[in-house]
JSON list of C-alpha atoms in Angstrom, two decimals:
[
{"chain": "A", "resi": 55, "resn": "MET", "atom": "CA", "xyz": [109.69, 78.49, 124.74]},
{"chain": "A", "resi": 56, "resn": "ASP", "atom": "CA", "xyz": [111.81, 78.30, 121.61]},
{"chain": "A", "resi": 57, "resn": "ILE", "atom": "CA", "xyz": [110.47, 78.52, 118.07]},
{"chain": "A", "resi": 58, "resn": "LYS", "atom": "CA", "xyz": [110.33, 74.73, 117.60]},
{"chain": "A", "resi": 59, "resn": "ASP", "atom": "CA", "xyz": [108.17, 74.46, 120.71]},
{"chain": "A", "resi": 60, "resn": "ALA", "atom": "CA", "xyz": [105.99, 77.34, 119.51]},
{"chain": "A", "resi": 61, "resn": "PHE", "atom": "CA", "xyz": [105.27, 75.48, 116.28]},
{"chain": "A", "resi": 62, "resn": "ALA", "atom": "CA", "xyz": [104.69, 72.20, 118.06]},
{"chain": "A", "resi": 63, "resn": "LEU", "atom": "CA", "xyz": [102.40, 73.66, 120.72]},
{"chain": "A", "resi": 64, "resn": "HIS", "atom": "CA", "xyz": [100.99, 76.59, 118.73]},
{"chain": "A", "resi": 65, "resn": "PRO", "atom": "CA", "xyz": [99.72, 78.20, 121.93]},
{"chain": "A", "resi": 66, "resn": "GLN", "atom": "CA", "xyz": [96.31, 79.75, 122.25]},
{"chain": "A", "resi": 67, "resn": "LEU", "atom": "CA", "xyz": [96.55, 83.40, 123.29]},
{"chain": "A", "resi": 68, "resn": "GLU", "atom": "CA", "xyz": [93.90, 85.52, 124.98]},
{"chain": "A", "resi": 69, "resn": "THR", "atom": "CA", "xyz": [93.13, 89.18, 125.44]},
{"chain": "A", "resi": 70, "resn": "ASP", "atom": "CA", "xyz": [90.23, 90.84, 127.22]},
{"chain": "A", "resi": 71, "resn": "ARG", "atom": "CA", "xyz": [87.86, 90.31, 124.28]},
{"chain": "A", "resi": 72, "resn": "LEU", "atom": "CA", "xyz": [89.62, 87.81, 122.04]},
{"chain": "A", "resi": 73, "resn": "ARG", "atom": "CA", "xyz": [90.80, 84.24, 121.86]},
{"chain": "A", "resi": 74, "resn": "LEU", "atom": "CA", "xyz": [93.60, 83.69, 119.34]},
{"chain": "A", "resi": 75, "resn": "ARG", "atom": "CA", "xyz": [93.51, 80.00, 118.48]},
{"chain": "A", "resi": 76, "resn": "LYS", "atom": "CA", "xyz": [94.09, 77.45, 115.76]},
{"chain": "A", "resi": 77, "resn": "ILE", "atom": "CA", "xyz": [91.68, 77.41, 112.83]},
{"chain": "A", "resi": 78, "resn": "SER", "atom": "CA", "xyz": [89.60, 74.28, 112.15]},
{"chain": "A", "resi": 79, "resn": "PHE", "atom": "CA", "xyz": [86.82, 73.21, 109.80]},
{"chain": "A", "resi": 80, "resn": "LYS", "atom": "CA", "xyz": [84.26, 74.26, 112.43]},
{"chain": "A", "resi": 81, "resn": "ASP", "atom": "CA", "xyz": [85.21, 77.82, 111.36]},
{"chain": "A", "resi": 82, "resn": "LEU", "atom": "CA", "xyz": [84.18, 77.27, 107.74]},
{"chain": "A", "resi": 83, "resn": "ALA", "atom": "CA", "xyz": [80.90, 79.24, 107.82]},
{"chain": "A", "resi": 84, "resn": "ASP", "atom": "CA", "xyz": [82.29, 82.11, 109.92]},
{"chain": "A", "resi": 85, "resn": "MET", "atom": "CA", "xyz": [85.38, 82.46, 107.71]},
{"chain": "A", "resi": 86, "resn": "HIS", "atom": "CA", "xyz": [83.37, 82.19, 104.52]},
{"chain": "A", "resi": 87, "resn": "ALA", "atom": "CA", "xyz": [81.11, 85.04, 105.69]},
{"chain": "A", "resi": 88, "resn": "TYR", "atom": "CA", "xyz": [83.95, 87.58, 105.64]},
{"chain": "A", "resi": 89, "resn": "THR", "atom": "CA", "xyz": [86.27, 86.17, 102.94]},
{"chain": "A", "resi": 90, "resn": "THR", "atom": "CA", "xyz": [83.48, 86.59, 100.36]},
{"chain": "A", "resi": 91, "resn": "SER", "atom": "CA", "xyz": [83.39, 90.34, 100.99]},
{"chain": "A", "resi": 92, "resn": "LYS", "atom": "CA", "xyz": [85.24, 92.41, 98.39]},
{"chain": "A", "resi": 93, "resn": "LYS", "atom": "CA", "xyz": [85.46, 95.17, 100.98]},
{"chain": "A", "resi": 94, "resn": "VAL", "atom": "CA", "xyz": [87.36, 92.86, 103.36]},
{"chain": "A", "resi": 95, "resn": "THR", "atom": "CA", "xyz": [89.65, 91.31, 100.72]},
{"chain": "A", "resi": 96, "resn": "LYS", "atom": "CA", "xyz": [90.43, 94.53, 98.84]},
{"chain": "A", "resi": 97, "resn": "TYR", "atom": "CA", "xyz": [93.93, 94.88, 100.30]},
{"chain": "A", "resi": 98, "resn": "ILE", "atom": "CA", "xyz": [95.06, 91.28, 100.70]},
{"chain": "A", "resi": 99, "resn": "PRO", "atom": "CA", "xyz": [97.00, 89.08, 98.27]},
{"chain": "A", "resi": 100, "resn": "PHE", "atom": "CA", "xyz": [94.43, 86.30, 97.89]},
{"chain": "A", "resi": 101, "resn": "PRO", "atom": "CA", "xyz": [91.27, 86.70, 95.80]},
{"chain": "A", "resi": 102, "resn": "THR", "atom": "CA", "xyz": [87.82, 87.13, 97.28]},
{"chain": "A", "resi": 103, "resn": "HIS", "atom": "CA", "xyz": [86.31, 83.71, 97.96]},
{"chain": "A", "resi": 104, "resn": "LYS", "atom": "CA", "xyz": [83.55, 82.96, 95.48]},
{"chain": "A", "resi": 105, "resn": "SER", "atom": "CA", "xyz": [82.37, 79.65, 96.96]},
{"chain": "A", "resi": 106, "resn": "ILE", "atom": "CA", "xyz": [82.43, 77.65, 100.16]},
{"chain": "A", "resi": 107, "resn": "GLU", "atom": "CA", "xyz": [84.95, 75.40, 98.38]},
{"chain": "A", "resi": 108, "resn": "ASP", "atom": "CA", "xyz": [87.39, 78.35, 98.14]},
{"chain": "A", "resi": 109, "resn": "THR", "atom": "CA", "xyz": [87.16, 78.77, 101.91]},
{"chain": "A", "resi": 110, "resn": "ARG", "atom": "CA", "xyz": [87.50, 75.03, 102.47]},
{"chain": "A", "resi": 111, "resn": "LYS", "atom": "CA", "xyz": [90.70, 75.01, 100.36]},
{"chain": "A", "resi": 112, "resn": "PHE", "atom": "CA", "xyz": [92.06, 77.93, 102.39]},
{"chain": "A", "resi": 113, "resn": "ILE", "atom": "CA", "xyz": [91.42, 76.08, 105.65]},
{"chain": "A", "resi": 114, "resn": "ASP", "atom": "CA", "xyz": [93.11, 73.00, 104.12]},
{"chain": "A", "resi": 115, "resn": "TYR", "atom": "CA", "xyz": [96.12, 75.22, 103.40]},
{"chain": "A", "resi": 116, "resn": "VAL", "atom": "CA", "xyz": [96.20, 76.52, 106.99]},
{"chain": "A", "resi": 117, "resn": "LEU", "atom": "CA", "xyz": [95.93, 73.00, 108.42]},
{"chain": "A", "resi": 118, "resn": "GLU", "atom": "CA", "xyz": [98.82, 71.91, 106.20]},
{"chain": "A", "resi": 119, "resn": "GLN", "atom": "CA", "xyz": [100.90, 74.83, 107.53]},
{"chain": "A", "resi": 120, "resn": "TYR", "atom": "CA", "xyz": [100.21, 73.62, 111.07]},
{"chain": "A", "resi": 121, "resn": "HIS", "atom": "CA", "xyz": [101.23, 70.09, 110.09]},
{"chain": "A", "resi": 122, "resn": "ILE", "atom": "CA", "xyz": [104.54, 71.08, 108.46]},
{"chain": "A", "resi": 123, "resn": "GLN", "atom": "CA", "xyz": [105.16, 73.69, 111.17]},
{"chain": "A", "resi": 124, "resn": "LYS", "atom": "CA", "xyz": [105.72, 76.44, 108.63]},
{"chain": "A", "resi": 125, "resn": "LYS", "atom": "CA", "xyz": [103.55, 79.27, 109.99]},
{"chain": "A", "resi": 126, "resn": "LEU", "atom": "CA", "xyz": [102.02, 80.42, 113.23]},
{"chain": "A", "resi": 127, "resn": "PHE", "atom": "CA", "xyz": [98.46, 81.21, 112.17]},
{"chain": "A", "resi": 128, "resn": "TRP", "atom": "CA", "xyz": [95.66, 82.12, 114.58]},
{"chain": "A", "resi": 129, "resn": "GLY", "atom": "CA", "xyz": [91.95, 82.54, 114.19]},
{"chain": "A", "resi": 130, "resn": "VAL", "atom": "CA", "xyz": [90.62, 85.65, 115.92]},
{"chain": "A", "resi": 131, "resn": "GLU", "atom": "CA", "xyz": [87.61, 84.57, 117.95]},
{"chain": "A", "resi": 132, "resn": "LEU", "atom": "CA", "xyz": [85.34, 86.98, 119.78]},
{"chain": "A", "resi": 133, "resn": "LYS", "atom": "CA", "xyz": [85.09, 85.43, 123.27]},
{"chain": "A", "resi": 134, "resn": "GLU", "atom": "CA", "xyz": [81.61, 86.77, 123.92]},
{"chain": "A", "resi": 135, "resn": "THR", "atom": "CA", "xyz": [80.04, 84.95, 120.96]},
{"chain": "A", "resi": 136, "resn": "GLN", "atom": "CA", "xyz": [82.71, 82.32, 120.19]},
{"chain": "A", "resi": 137, "resn": "THR", "atom": "CA", "xyz": [82.60, 83.53, 116.57]},
{"chain": "A", "resi": 138, "resn": "LEU", "atom": "CA", "xyz": [85.62, 83.55, 114.27]},
{"chain": "A", "resi": 139, "resn": "ILE", "atom": "CA", "xyz": [85.87, 87.14, 113.03]},
{"chain": "A", "resi": 140, "resn": "GLY", "atom": "CA", "xyz": [89.32, 87.19, 111.46]},
{"chain": "A", "resi": 141, "resn": "THR", "atom": "CA", "xyz": [92.83, 85.81, 111.29]},
{"chain": "A", "resi": 142, "resn": "ILE", "atom": "CA", "xyz": [96.30, 86.92, 112.27]},
{"chain": "A", "resi": 143, "resn": "GLU", "atom": "CA", "xyz": [99.59, 85.21, 111.55]},
{"chain": "A", "resi": 144, "resn": "PHE", "atom": "CA", "xyz": [103.32, 85.36, 111.39]},
{"chain": "A", "resi": 145, "resn": "VAL", "atom": "CA", "xyz": [103.29, 85.15, 107.60]},
{"chain": "A", "resi": 146, "resn": "SER", "atom": "CA", "xyz": [107.04, 84.61, 107.75]},
{"chain": "A", "resi": 147, "resn": "LEU", "atom": "CA", "xyz": [109.53, 83.72, 110.46]},
{"chain": "A", "resi": 148, "resn": "ASP", "atom": "CA", "xyz": [113.21, 84.26, 109.71]},
{"chain": "A", "resi": 149, "resn": "LEU", "atom": "CA", "xyz": [115.19, 82.37, 112.33]},
{"chain": "A", "resi": 150, "resn": "ILE", "atom": "CA", "xyz": [118.57, 83.43, 110.94]},
{"chain": "A", "resi": 151, "resn": "HIS", "atom": "CA", "xyz": [117.78, 87.12, 111.44]},
{"chain": "A", "resi": 152, "resn": "ASN", "atom": "CA", "xyz": [115.36, 86.57, 114.35]},
{"chain": "A", "resi": 153, "resn": "LYS", "atom": "CA", "xyz": [112.48, 88.47, 112.77]},
{"chain": "A", "resi": 154, "resn": "ALA", "atom": "CA", "xyz": [108.91, 87.91, 111.65]},
{"chain": "A", "resi": 155, "resn": "GLU", "atom": "CA", "xyz": [106.24, 89.55, 109.55]},
{"chain": "A", "resi": 156, "resn": "ILE", "atom": "CA", "xyz": [102.62, 89.77, 110.68]},
{"chain": "A", "resi": 157, "resn": "ALA", "atom": "CA", "xyz": [99.52, 89.84, 108.50]},
{"chain": "A", "resi": 158, "resn": "TYR", "atom": "CA", "xyz": [95.86, 89.96, 109.45]},
{"chain": "A", "resi": 159, "resn": "LEU", "atom": "CA", "xyz": [92.30, 90.07, 108.16]},
{"chain": "A", "resi": 160, "resn": "LEU", "atom": "CA", "xyz": [89.13, 91.11, 109.97]},
{"chain": "A", "resi": 161, "resn": "SER", "atom": "CA", "xyz": [85.44, 90.97, 109.17]},
{"chain": "A", "resi": 162, "resn": "ASP", "atom": "CA", "xyz": [84.23, 94.47, 108.29]},
{"chain": "A", "resi": 163, "resn": "CYS", "atom": "CA", "xyz": [81.46, 94.08, 110.91]},
{"chain": "A", "resi": 164, "resn": "TYR", "atom": "CA", "xyz": [84.20, 94.60, 113.51]},
{"chain": "A", "resi": 165, "resn": "TRP", "atom": "CA", "xyz": [86.24, 97.40, 111.92]},
{"chain": "A", "resi": 166, "resn": "GLY", "atom": "CA", "xyz": [86.85, 100.51, 114.00]},
{"chain": "A", "resi": 167, "resn": "LYS", "atom": "CA", "xyz": [86.46, 98.76, 117.37]},
{"chain": "A", "resi": 168, "resn": "GLY", "atom": "CA", "xyz": [90.15, 98.26, 118.22]},
{"chain": "A", "resi": 169, "resn": "ILE", "atom": "CA", "xyz": [89.90, 94.50, 117.75]},
{"chain": "A", "resi": 170, "resn": "MET", "atom": "CA", "xyz": [92.76, 94.04, 115.33]},
{"chain": "A", "resi": 171, "resn": "SER", "atom": "CA", "xyz": [94.97, 96.37, 117.38]},
{"chain": "A", "resi": 172, "resn": "GLU", "atom": "CA", "xyz": [94.23, 94.17, 120.39]},
{"chain": "A", "resi": 173, "resn": "ALA", "atom": "CA", "xyz": [95.10, 90.99, 118.46]},
{"chain": "A", "resi": 174, "resn": "ALA", "atom": "CA", "xyz": [98.22, 92.48, 116.88]},
{"chain": "A", "resi": 175, "resn": "ALA", "atom": "CA", "xyz": [99.51, 93.75, 120.23]},
{"chain": "A", "resi": 176, "resn": "GLU", "atom": "CA", "xyz": [99.14, 90.23, 121.68]},
{"chain": "A", "resi": 177, "resn": "ILE", "atom": "CA", "xyz": [100.98, 88.63, 118.74]},
{"chain": "A", "resi": 178, "resn": "ILE", "atom": "CA", "xyz": [103.76, 91.21, 118.98]},
{"chain": "A", "resi": 179, "resn": "LYS", "atom": "CA", "xyz": [104.10, 90.57, 122.73]},
{"chain": "A", "resi": 180, "resn": "PHE", "atom": "CA", "xyz": [104.23, 86.82, 122.05]},
{"chain": "A", "resi": 181, "resn": "GLY", "atom": "CA", "xyz": [106.87, 87.33, 119.36]},
{"chain": "A", "resi": 182, "resn": "PHE", "atom": "CA", "xyz": [109.15, 89.37, 121.58]},
{"chain": "A", "resi": 183, "resn": "GLN", "atom": "CA", "xyz": [108.60, 87.80, 124.99]},
{"chain": "A", "resi": 184, "resn": "THR", "atom": "CA", "xyz": [108.15, 84.15, 124.05]},
{"chain": "A", "resi": 185, "resn": "LEU", "atom": "CA", "xyz": [109.93, 83.71, 120.72]},
{"chain": "A", "resi": 186, "resn": "GLN", "atom": "CA", "xyz": [112.54, 86.33, 121.63]},
{"chain": "A", "resi": 187, "resn": "LEU", "atom": "CA", "xyz": [112.41, 87.96, 118.21]},
{"chain": "A", "resi": 188, "resn": "THR", "atom": "CA", "xyz": [114.39, 91.12, 117.55]},
{"chain": "A", "resi": 189, "resn": "ARG", "atom": "CA", "xyz": [112.17, 92.64, 114.84]},
{"chain": "A", "resi": 190, "resn": "ILE", "atom": "CA", "xyz": [108.56, 92.30, 113.74]},
{"chain": "A", "resi": 191, "resn": "GLU", "atom": "CA", "xyz": [107.37, 93.95, 110.56]},
{"chain": "A", "resi": 192, "resn": "ALA", "atom": "CA", "xyz": [104.20, 94.35, 108.53]},
{"chain": "A", "resi": 193, "resn": "ARG", "atom": "CA", "xyz": [103.44, 95.42, 104.97]},
{"chain": "A", "resi": 194, "resn": "THR", "atom": "CA", "xyz": [100.32, 97.14, 103.71]},
{"chain": "A", "resi": 195, "resn": "PHE", "atom": "CA", "xyz": [99.04, 98.42, 100.41]},
{"chain": "A", "resi": 196, "resn": "LYS", "atom": "CA", "xyz": [99.85, 102.15, 100.37]},
{"chain": "A", "resi": 197, "resn": "GLU", "atom": "CA", "xyz": [96.12, 102.95, 100.09]},
{"chain": "A", "resi": 198, "resn": "ASN", "atom": "CA", "xyz": [95.19, 100.84, 103.14]},
{"chain": "A", "resi": 199, "resn": "ILE", "atom": "CA", "xyz": [95.09, 103.68, 105.67]},
{"chain": "A", "resi": 200, "resn": "ALA", "atom": "CA", "xyz": [93.01, 101.73, 108.23]},
{"chain": "A", "resi": 201, "resn": "SER", "atom": "CA", "xyz": [95.62, 98.96, 108.43]},
{"chain": "A", "resi": 202, "resn": "GLN", "atom": "CA", "xyz": [98.40, 101.52, 108.79]},
{"chain": "A", "resi": 203, "resn": "LYS", "atom": "CA", "xyz": [96.53, 103.06, 111.72]},
{"chain": "A", "resi": 204, "resn": "VAL", "atom": "CA", "xyz": [96.41, 99.62, 113.39]},
{"chain": "A", "resi": 205, "resn": "LEU", "atom": "CA", "xyz": [100.17, 99.27, 112.97]},
{"chain": "A", "resi": 206, "resn": "GLU", "atom": "CA", "xyz": [100.86, 102.73, 114.36]},
{"chain": "A", "resi": 207, "resn": "LYS", "atom": "CA", "xyz": [98.51, 102.08, 117.30]},
{"chain": "A", "resi": 208, "resn": "VAL", "atom": "CA", "xyz": [100.54, 98.99, 118.31]},
{"chain": "A", "resi": 209, "resn": "GLY", "atom": "CA", "xyz": [103.78, 100.97, 118.20]},
{"chain": "A", "resi": 210, "resn": "MET", "atom": "CA", "xyz": [105.10, 100.18, 114.76]},
{"chain": "A", "resi": 211, "resn": "THR", "atom": "CA", "xyz": [107.13, 102.76, 112.87]},
{"chain": "A", "resi": 212, "resn": "PHE", "atom": "CA", "xyz": [106.65, 103.57, 109.18]},
{"chain": "A", "resi": 213, "resn": "GLU", "atom": "CA", "xyz": [109.91, 102.79, 107.38]},
{"chain": "A", "resi": 214, "resn": "GLY", "atom": "CA", "xyz": [109.05, 103.66, 103.80]},
{"chain": "A", "resi": 215, "resn": "THR", "atom": "CA", "xyz": [107.29, 102.73, 100.61]},
{"chain": "A", "resi": 216, "resn": "LEU", "atom": "CA", "xyz": [108.42, 99.93, 98.33]},
{"chain": "A", "resi": 217, "resn": "ARG", "atom": "CA", "xyz": [107.29, 101.39, 95.00]},
{"chain": "A", "resi": 218, "resn": "LYS", "atom": "CA", "xyz": [105.55, 98.97, 92.63]},
{"chain": "A", "resi": 219, "resn": "SER", "atom": "CA", "xyz": [106.87, 96.17, 94.81]},
{"chain": "A", "resi": 220, "resn": "GLN", "atom": "CA", "xyz": [104.24, 93.49, 94.16]},
{"chain": "A", "resi": 221, "resn": "PHE", "atom": "CA", "xyz": [101.89, 92.59, 91.32]},
{"chain": "A", "resi": 222, "resn": "LEU", "atom": "CA", "xyz": [98.60, 92.07, 93.15]},
{"chain": "A", "resi": 223, "resn": "LYS", "atom": "CA", "xyz": [94.95, 92.65, 92.30]},
{"chain": "A", "resi": 224, "resn": "GLY", "atom": "CA", "xyz": [95.81, 93.14, 88.64]},
{"chain": "A", "resi": 225, "resn": "ARG", "atom": "CA", "xyz": [98.43, 95.87, 88.99]},
{"chain": "A", "resi": 226, "resn": "TYR", "atom": "CA", "xyz": [101.75, 96.75, 90.56]},
{"chain": "A", "resi": 227, "resn": "GLN", "atom": "CA", "xyz": [101.21, 97.93, 94.10]},
{"chain": "A", "resi": 228, "resn": "ASP", "atom": "CA", "xyz": [103.15, 100.35, 96.26]},
{"chain": "A", "resi": 229, "resn": "ILE", "atom": "CA", "xyz": [103.68, 98.65, 99.61]},
{"chain": "A", "resi": 230, "resn": "ASN", "atom": "CA", "xyz": [104.30, 100.49, 102.87]},
{"chain": "A", "resi": 231, "resn": "ILE", "atom": "CA", "xyz": [106.50, 98.75, 105.43]},
{"chain": "A", "resi": 232, "resn": "PHE", "atom": "CA", "xyz": [106.28, 99.19, 109.19]},
{"chain": "A", "resi": 233, "resn": "SER", "atom": "CA", "xyz": [108.32, 97.64, 111.99]},
{"chain": "A", "resi": 234, "resn": "ILE", "atom": "CA", "xyz": [108.78, 97.41, 115.71]},
{"chain": "A", "resi": 235, "resn": "LEU", "atom": "CA", "xyz": [111.91, 96.26, 117.52]},
{"chain": "A", "resi": 236, "resn": "SER", "atom": "CA", "xyz": [112.07, 94.31, 120.75]},
{"chain": "A", "resi": 237, "resn": "GLU", "atom": "CA", "xyz": [113.57, 97.30, 122.55]},
{"chain": "A", "resi": 238, "resn": "ASP", "atom": "CA", "xyz": [110.58, 99.41, 121.43]},
{"chain": "A", "resi": 239, "resn": "CYS", "atom": "CA", "xyz": [108.05, 97.05, 122.96]},
{"chain": "A", "resi": 240, "resn": "CYS", "atom": "CA", "xyz": [106.91, 95.22, 126.00]},
{"chain": "A", "resi": 241, "resn": "GLU", "atom": "CA", "xyz": [109.42, 96.71, 128.44]},
{"chain": "A", "resi": 242, "resn": "SER", "atom": "CA", "xyz": [106.70, 97.66, 130.90]},
{"chain": "A", "resi": 243, "resn": "GLN", "atom": "CA", "xyz": [104.59, 94.52, 130.38]}
]
């Protein structure tokens, strides 16, 4: 499958516990439940949702990205309950340099259970095996230790800190960057 096909088909992916699938308006209540938590949104670029309309606008944005084939964006659904508990995406795909950047968000009810590591590992495998990427990277706020542990758990390497790299959440933030290369991953899978 090439990248054009990936955008067109936007395949559903599955792990033991998770279904990674397209977002829809049926996810509005589930998504709103965790995007209104300041604890959950502390280390992400968008503001905490204050109303159901904020969440509806975000889903509109995601649906538009599907339509224009700009991003590969998955909802993280817990198979057991069929509940949307987070999101994961290739926030950018650079076809010239054959690389991507992942980003994710997870309801705090599911932190510390290995769920985001499971989802991230599946997205990384998809990126290397299906899209044939060479490099996948991720960025985190320097203070976001939990996210950095997820990245290390899936085999990413810390590359450094981009000091005062982005103005987010009312101040300049130091951003840590991690990466994994195709030769580092998926050889035995």
